[in-house]
Coordinates of C-alpha atoms in Angstrom, one line a residue:
X1 CA -145.4 -11.6 -40.8
X2 CA -143.5 -8.9 -38.6
X3 CA -143.1 -9.1 -34.7
X4 CA -145.9 -6.6 -33.8
X5 CA -148.3 -8.8 -35.8
X6 CA -147.7 -12.0 -33.9
X7 CA -147.8 -10.2 -30.7
X8 CA -151.2 -8.8 -31.5
X9 CA -152.4 -12.3 -32.3
X10 CA -150.8 -13.8 -29.2
X11 CA -152.4 -11.1 -27.4
X12 CA -156.0 -11.9 -29.1
X13 CA -155.4 -15.5 -28.9
X14 CA -155.1 -15.4 -24.7
X15 CA -158.3 -13.7 -24.3
X16 CA -159.9 -15.6 -21.7
X17 CA -164.1 -15.4 -20.7
X18 CA -163.1 -12.4 -18.3
X19 CA -161.9 -9.7 -20.7
X20 CA -160.0 -8.5 -23.8
X21 CA -157.2 -7.9 -21.6
X22 CA -154.0 -9.1 -20.2
X23 CA -151.7 -9.3 -17.5
X24 CA -148.0 -10.3 -17.3
X25 CA -146.9 -13.5 -15.1
X26 CA -143.5 -13.1 -13.3
X27 CA -141.9 -15.1 -15.8
X28 CA -142.5 -12.6 -18.6
X29 CA -145.4 -14.6 -20.4
X30 CA -148.7 -13.3 -20.8
X31 CA -151.4 -14.7 -18.5
X32 CA -155.5 -13.9 -18.0
X33 CA -156.0 -11.9 -15.0
X34 CA -156.9 -13.3 -12.3
X35 CA -160.6 -13.8 -10.8
X36 CA -159.6 -12.7 -7.9
X37 CA -158.4 -9.3 -8.5
X38 CA -161.7 -8.8 -10.9
X39 CA -164.1 -9.4 -7.8
X40 CA -161.9 -7.4 -5.6
X41 CA -161.6 -4.3 -7.7
X42 CA -164.6 -4.6 -10.3
X43 CA -165.3 -0.3 -10.7
X44 CA -161.4 -0.5 -12.2
X45 CA -161.9 -3.0 -15.0
X46 CA -162.9 -0.3 -17.6
X47 CA -160.1 1.6 -17.1
X48 CA -157.6 -1.4 -17.2
X49 CA -159.0 -2.9 -20.6
X50 CA -158.3 0.6 -21.7
X51 CA -155.1 0.7 -20.3
X52 CA -153.1 -2.7 -21.3
X53 CA -155.1 -2.4 -24.9
X54 CA -154.0 0.7 -25.5
X55 CA -150.3 0.2 -24.2
X56 CA -150.1 -2.6 -26.8
X57 CA -147.6 -1.9 -29.5
X58 CA -150.2 -2.8 -32.6
X59 CA -153.0 -1.1 -34.1
X60 CA -156.2 -3.0 -32.4
X61 CA -160.0 -2.3 -32.5
X62 CA -162.1 -4.2 -30.4
X63 CA -165.6 -5.0 -31.9
X64 CA -169.0 -6.2 -31.3
X65 CA -170.1 -9.9 -33.0
X66 CA -172.9 -7.4 -33.9
X67 CA -170.1 -5.5 -35.9
X68 CA -170.1 -2.4 -33.6
X69 CA -167.1 -0.6 -33.1
X70 CA -166.5 -0.7 -28.9
X71 CA -163.0 0.8 -28.5
X72 CA -160.0 1.6 -30.8
X73 CA -156.6 1.5 -29.1
X74 CA -153.9 4.5 -29.8
X75 CA -151.9 2.6 -32.2
X76 CA -154.9 1.8 -34.2
X77 CA -155.9 5.6 -34.1
X78 CA -152.5 7.0 -34.9
X79 CA -152.1 4.3 -38.6
X80 CA -155.7 4.5 -39.5
X81 CA -157.1 7.7 -38.2
X82 CA -159.1 8.6 -41.4
X83 CA -159.6 5.6 -42.9
X84 CA -160.6 3.3 -39.7
X85 CA -164.3 3.8 -40.2
X86 CA -164.0 2.3 -43.9
X87 CA -162.0 -0.8 -42.6
X88 CA -164.4 -1.8 -40.1
X89 CA -167.4 -1.7 -42.6
X90 CA -165.8 -4.1 -44.9
X91 CA -167.8 -6.9 -45.4
X92 CA -165.7 -9.6 -45.0
X93 CA -164.5 -8.4 -41.9
X94 CA -168.0 -7.8 -40.6
X95 CA -168.8 -11.5 -41.7
X96 CA -165.8 -12.5 -40.0
X97 CA -166.6 -10.8 -36.7
X98 CA -170.5 -12.0 -37.0
X99 CA -169.4 -15.8 -37.5
X100 CA -165.7 -16.6 -36.5
X101 CA -166.5 -19.4 -34.0
X102 CA -164.3 -19.5 -30.4
X103 CA -160.9 -20.5 -30.1
X104 CA -159.9 -20.0 -33.4
X105 CA -158.3 -17.0 -35.4
X106 CA -159.5 -15.5 -39.2
X107 CA -157.6 -13.0 -41.1
X108 CA -159.2 -10.6 -43.9
X109 CA -157.9 -8.7 -46.0
X110 CA -159.3 -5.2 -46.6
X111 CA -158.4 -2.8 -49.3
X112 CA -159.8 0.8 -49.6
X113 CA -159.8 3.4 -51.7
X114 CA -160.5 6.0 -49.0
X115 CA -159.0 8.6 -48.6
X116 CA -156.3 6.5 -50.3
X117 CA -155.5 3.3 -51.7
X118 CA -154.3 0.8 -48.3
X119 CA -154.3 -2.9 -48.1
X120 CA -154.7 -3.7 -44.4
X121 CA -154.4 -7.7 -43.1
X122 CA -156.9 -8.1 -40.1
X123 CA -156.6 -11.0 -37.7
X124 CA -159.6 -11.8 -36.1
X125 CA -160.2 -13.7 -32.3
X126 CA -163.4 -13.7 -30.4
X127 CA -163.7 -13.3 -27.1
X128 CA -165.5 -10.9 -24.4
X129 CA -165.0 -7.2 -23.9
X130 CA -166.4 -6.0 -20.5
X131 CA -168.6 -8.9 -19.7
X132 CA -170.1 -9.1 -23.3
X133 CA -169.2 -11.3 -26.5
X134 CA -166.8 -9.3 -28.8
X135 CA -163.7 -10.0 -31.2
X136 CA -160.0 -8.2 -30.9
X137 CA -159.2 -7.3 -34.4
X138 CA -155.4 -6.7 -35.0
X139 CA -154.5 -4.5 -38.1
X140 CA -151.4 -4.9 -40.1
X141 CA -150.9 -2.5 -42.2
X142 CA -149.4 -4.3 -45.7
X143 CA -149.9 -1.1 -48.0
X144 CA -146.4 -0.2 -48.3
X145 CA -145.1 -4.4 -48.8
X146 CA -147.6 -4.3 -51.8
X147 CA -146.6 -1.0 -53.2
X148 CA -143.1 -2.2 -53.6
X149 CA -143.8 -5.2 -55.0
X150 CA -145.9 -3.2 -57.2
X151 CA -143.4 -0.7 -58.1
X152 CA -140.8 -3.2 -59.0
X153 CA -142.7 -4.9 -61.4
X154 CA -144.0 -1.8 -63.0
X155 CA -140.3 0.0 -62.9
X156 CA -139.1 -3.2 -64.9
X157 CA -141.6 -3.4 -67.3
X158 CA -142.3 0.2 -68.0
X159 CA -138.4 1.3 -67.6
X160 CA -137.2 -1.2 -70.1
X161 CA -139.7 -0.5 -72.4
X162 CA -139.4 3.2 -72.1
X163 CA -135.5 3.0 -72.1
X164 CA -135.6 0.6 -75.5
X165 CA -135.3 3.7 -77.7
X166 CA -132.7 5.5 -76.6
X167 CA -130.4 2.7 -75.4
X168 CA -131.1 1.4 -79.2
X169 CA -130.0 5.5 -80.6
X170 CA -127.2 5.2 -78.8
X171 CA -126.1 2.0 -79.6
X172 CA -126.6 3.1 -83.3
X173 CA -124.7 5.8 -83.3
X174 CA -121.4 4.4 -81.1
X175 CA -121.6 1.7 -83.8
X176 CA -121.5 4.6 -86.9
X177 CA -118.9 6.7 -84.5
X178 CA -116.6 3.7 -84.4
X179 CA -116.8 2.8 -88.3
X180 CA -118.0 5.1 -91.2
X181 CA -117.8 8.1 -89.2
X182 CA -114.6 7.2 -87.3
X183 CA -112.8 10.3 -89.0
X184 CA -115.7 12.5 -89.2
X185 CA -115.2 15.7 -87.4
X186 CA -118.6 17.1 -88.6
X187 CA -120.7 13.9 -87.9
X188 CA -118.9 13.4 -84.3
X189 CA -120.2 16.5 -83.3
X190 CA -123.9 16.1 -84.4
X191 CA -123.5 12.6 -83.1
X192 CA -122.2 13.4 -79.8
X193 CA -125.3 16.4 -79.4
X194 CA -128.4 13.4 -79.9
X195 CA -126.5 11.4 -78.1
X196 CA -126.2 13.8 -74.8
X197 CA -129.7 14.3 -75.1
X198 CA -130.6 10.6 -75.2
X199 CA -128.4 10.0 -72.2
X200 CA -130.2 13.2 -70.5
X201 CA -133.1 11.2 -71.6
X202 CA -132.4 8.3 -69.7
X203 CA -131.5 10.1 -66.7
X204 CA -134.7 12.1 -66.8
X205 CA -136.6 9.1 -66.8
X206 CA -134.8 6.9 -64.1
X207 CA -135.0 9.9 -61.7
X208 CA -138.7 10.4 -62.1
X209 CA -139.5 6.7 -61.5
X210 CA -137.5 6.6 -57.9
X211 CA -139.3 9.8 -57.2
X212 CA -142.7 8.4 -58.2
X213 CA -142.3 5.2 -56.1
X214 CA -141.3 7.3 -52.9
X215 CA -144.1 9.6 -53.0
X216 CA -146.2 5.8 -53.6
X217 CA -144.4 4.4 -50.8
X218 CA -145.3 7.6 -48.5
X219 CA -149.2 8.2 -50.2
X220 CA -150.9 6.4 -47.7
X221 CA -149.7 8.8 -44.8
X222 CA -151.2 12.3 -44.3
X223 CA -148.1 14.9 -44.2
X224 CA -148.1 16.9 -41.1
X225 CA -145.6 19.6 -41.5
X226 CA -146.4 23.6 -42.2
X227 CA -146.0 25.3 -45.5
X228 CA -146.0 29.4 -45.5
X229 CA -147.3 30.4 -48.6
X230 CA -145.2 33.0 -49.2
X231 CA -141.9 31.2 -48.9
X232 CA -143.5 28.2 -51.1
X233 CA -143.6 30.9 -53.8
X234 CA -140.3 32.3 -53.2
X235 CA -138.9 28.9 -53.5
X236 CA -140.5 28.5 -56.5
X237 CA -139.0 31.8 -57.7
X238 CA -135.9 30.6 -57.0
X239 CA -136.5 27.3 -58.6
X240 CA -137.8 28.5 -61.7
X241 CA -134.6 31.0 -62.2
X242 CA -132.3 28.2 -62.9
X243 CA -134.1 26.5 -65.4
X244 CA -132.0 26.6 -68.8
X245 CA -132.7 29.8 -71.1
X246 CA -134.4 27.5 -73.6
X247 CA -136.5 26.4 -71.0
X248 CA -137.8 29.8 -69.9
X249 CA -140.8 31.9 -70.9
X250 CA -143.0 34.9 -70.1
X251 CA -143.5 33.7 -66.0
X252 CA -145.5 35.6 -64.1
X253 CA -145.6 34.6 -60.6
X254 CA -148.4 36.2 -58.6
X255 CA -147.7 38.0 -54.8
X256 CA -148.4 34.6 -52.5
X257 CA -151.2 35.2 -50.0
X258 CA -150.6 35.3 -46.4
X259 CA -151.8 32.1 -44.6
X260 CA -150.4 28.5 -43.4
X261 CA -150.8 25.1 -45.4
X262 CA -150.6 22.1 -43.4
X263 CA -148.4 19.5 -45.9
X264 CA -144.9 18.6 -47.4
X265 CA -143.2 21.6 -48.6
X266 CA -141.0 20.1 -50.6
X267 CA -143.7 17.7 -52.2
X268 CA -146.2 20.7 -53.1
X269 CA -143.3 22.4 -54.8
X270 CA -142.3 19.6 -56.9
X271 CA -146.2 19.5 -57.9
X272 CA -145.6 23.4 -59.4
X273 CA -142.6 22.5 -60.6
X274 CA -143.9 19.7 -62.6
X275 CA -146.5 21.9 -63.6
X276 CA -144.5 24.7 -64.4
X277 CA -142.4 22.1 -66.6
X278 CA -145.0 20.8 -68.6
X279 CA -146.3 24.7 -69.5
X280 CA -142.8 25.6 -70.2
X281 CA -142.5 22.4 -72.8
X282 CA -145.7 21.9 -73.9
X283 CA -147.8 25.2 -73.7
X284 CA -145.9 27.5 -75.8
X285 CA -147.9 29.0 -79.1
X286 CA -146.8 28.8 -82.2
X287 CA -144.4 32.4 -83.6
X288 CA -144.3 34.7 -83.2
X289 CA -146.6 34.6 -79.9
X290 CA -144.7 35.1 -76.5
X291 CA -145.2 32.3 -74.3
X292 CA -146.5 33.3 -71.1
X293 CA -147.3 31.0 -67.9
X294 CA -149.3 32.5 -64.6
X295 CA -149.1 31.0 -61.4
X296 CA -151.1 32.1 -58.8
X297 CA -152.9 31.1 -55.6
X298 CA -156.0 32.0 -53.3
X299 CA -157.4 30.8 -50.6
X300 CA -161.5 29.9 -51.0
X301 CA -164.2 30.3 -48.6
X302 CA -164.2 26.5 -48.0
X303 CA -160.7 26.9 -46.4
X304 CA -158.8 25.4 -49.5
X305 CA -155.9 26.8 -51.2
X306 CA -156.3 26.8 -54.8
X307 CA -152.9 26.7 -56.8
X308 CA -153.0 27.3 -60.5
X309 CA -150.5 27.2 -63.5
X310 CA -151.9 28.7 -66.4
X311 CA -150.5 29.0 -70.1
X312 CA -151.1 30.6 -73.5
X313 CA -150.5 27.4 -75.4
X314 CA -152.1 24.9 -78.2
X315 CA -153.9 24.0 -75.7
X316 CA -155.0 20.0 -75.1
X317 CA -158.5 18.3 -76.9
X318 CA -160.8 17.3 -74.4
X319 CA -160.1 13.8 -75.0
X320 CA -157.0 13.6 -73.7
X321 CA -157.9 15.0 -70.5
X322 CA -158.9 12.1 -67.9
X323 CA -155.7 10.1 -69.1
X324 CA -153.0 12.6 -68.7
X325 CA -152.1 11.9 -64.9
X326 CA -151.7 7.6 -66.3
X327 CA -148.2 6.8 -66.0
X328 CA -146.7 7.3 -69.2
X329 CA -149.4 8.4 -71.0
X330 CA -148.9 11.1 -73.6
X331 CA -150.1 13.1 -75.8
X332 CA -150.2 12.1 -79.7
X333 CA -147.1 14.3 -81.0
X334 CA -149.5 15.3 -83.9
X335 CA -151.1 17.4 -81.0
X336 CA -148.2 18.8 -79.4
X337 CA -145.6 21.5 -80.6
X338 CA -142.8 21.1 -78.9
X339 CA -140.9 19.0 -81.7
X340 CA -139.4 15.5 -80.9
X341 CA -139.2 16.0 -76.9
X342 CA -142.6 14.1 -75.4
X343 CA -141.5 13.9 -72.2
X344 CA -141.8 11.0 -69.7
X345 CA -145.3 10.7 -69.0
X346 CA -144.4 10.7 -65.4
X347 CA -144.5 14.6 -64.4
X348 CA -148.3 14.8 -64.1
X349 CA -149.1 11.4 -62.5
X350 CA -146.2 12.3 -59.8
X351 CA -148.5 15.4 -59.1
X352 CA -151.8 13.0 -58.6
X353 CA -150.1 10.8 -56.2
X354 CA -148.5 14.4 -53.8
X355 CA -152.1 15.4 -54.2
X356 CA -153.6 12.8 -53.0
X357 CA -151.2 12.0 -50.1
X358 CA -152.2 16.0 -49.0
X359 CA -156.2 14.9 -49.1
X360 CA -156.8 17.4 -52.5
X361 CA -158.1 17.3 -55.9
X362 CA -156.3 18.3 -59.1
X363 CA -158.6 19.8 -62.3
X364 CA -157.2 20.0 -65.7
X365 CA -159.2 21.9 -68.1
X366 CA -158.2 22.9 -71.7
X367 CA -159.1 24.7 -74.9
X368 CA -157.4 24.0 -78.1
X369 CA -156.0 27.1 -79.4
X370 CA -156.5 28.8 -75.7
X371 CA -154.0 27.5 -73.8
X372 CA -154.5 25.0 -70.3
X373 CA -154.8 25.9 -66.9
X374 CA -153.7 23.1 -64.1
X375 CA -156.0 23.7 -60.9
X376 CA -154.7 22.0 -57.3
X377 CA -156.8 22.4 -54.5
X378 CA -155.1 21.4 -51.2
X379 CA -157.1 21.5 -47.2

């Protein structure tokens, strides 16, 4: 448990009958405010309550015994602004606030999925607020800790499975080059090329797993930066120009609309890059048709920015679409036309987590034989 949570619990544990606030003693400890001071200046009690609670370096809310919100301190507002209402309405917390006996500290685990998944530990103590029975609730965000634990276990489980095939291939080719093909120059060149592709596959997998873990760690924190849409498209143009020749297609980037978007520019660029990579890799029609990819954006009447990446490839059957953003999910080989490369199965998962962090939504639509369109709406 962090020192800040302990400090907040210490504050709540020390609640006196005169109110949910405290003053510091000369020795640096925490003491209840003196009754003489409260009686001498009753008009300032409400202001003092708010000031001292807001000064605490923890997220703290005050709830009436009926569960009604009485006060939110600055720390709680900063950390949980959009999801605070959902948290305090959780039945487990409401029950603790209504039933917790005086003198005890209750601990409640809160899990919410709105606007994104968060795990919060709530520590509850009964007291009074402005002369009324109330509960002080210290909120400790445990999302990062749980996400880190889950990411570690997922990494071990999924990475070990995904790395097994390329590692087996590398081991087999190395054994062959050390034995029967030791003096066969043609075989050596062929095998080294395959080994290079397998090593690149492992590198892509590890890079994407690490990037996905970073995105998930920040998913519950809304980005506060600003993005000029025109600058975003200029960066995308430069990024796509640097792709290998075999990954290129007839890419059409429509002119960007004017305007500014709130968000993380690097992450939104990564969204477009991942969608374009998928289109280049899987959205190629059968020869002699030429692969064509369109990228564009438009402001909607709702104030949202709509970004889209559309290809003219073979399309994807409808029953695969709901699962495409799952980690490591790939369309079966018979359904794609890109040789033996099925990618890492992480590109669209990264896109979904980034879009969720920005409070947007992702839509995938496809018609077999007519291509696929990936659309992102961002507030």
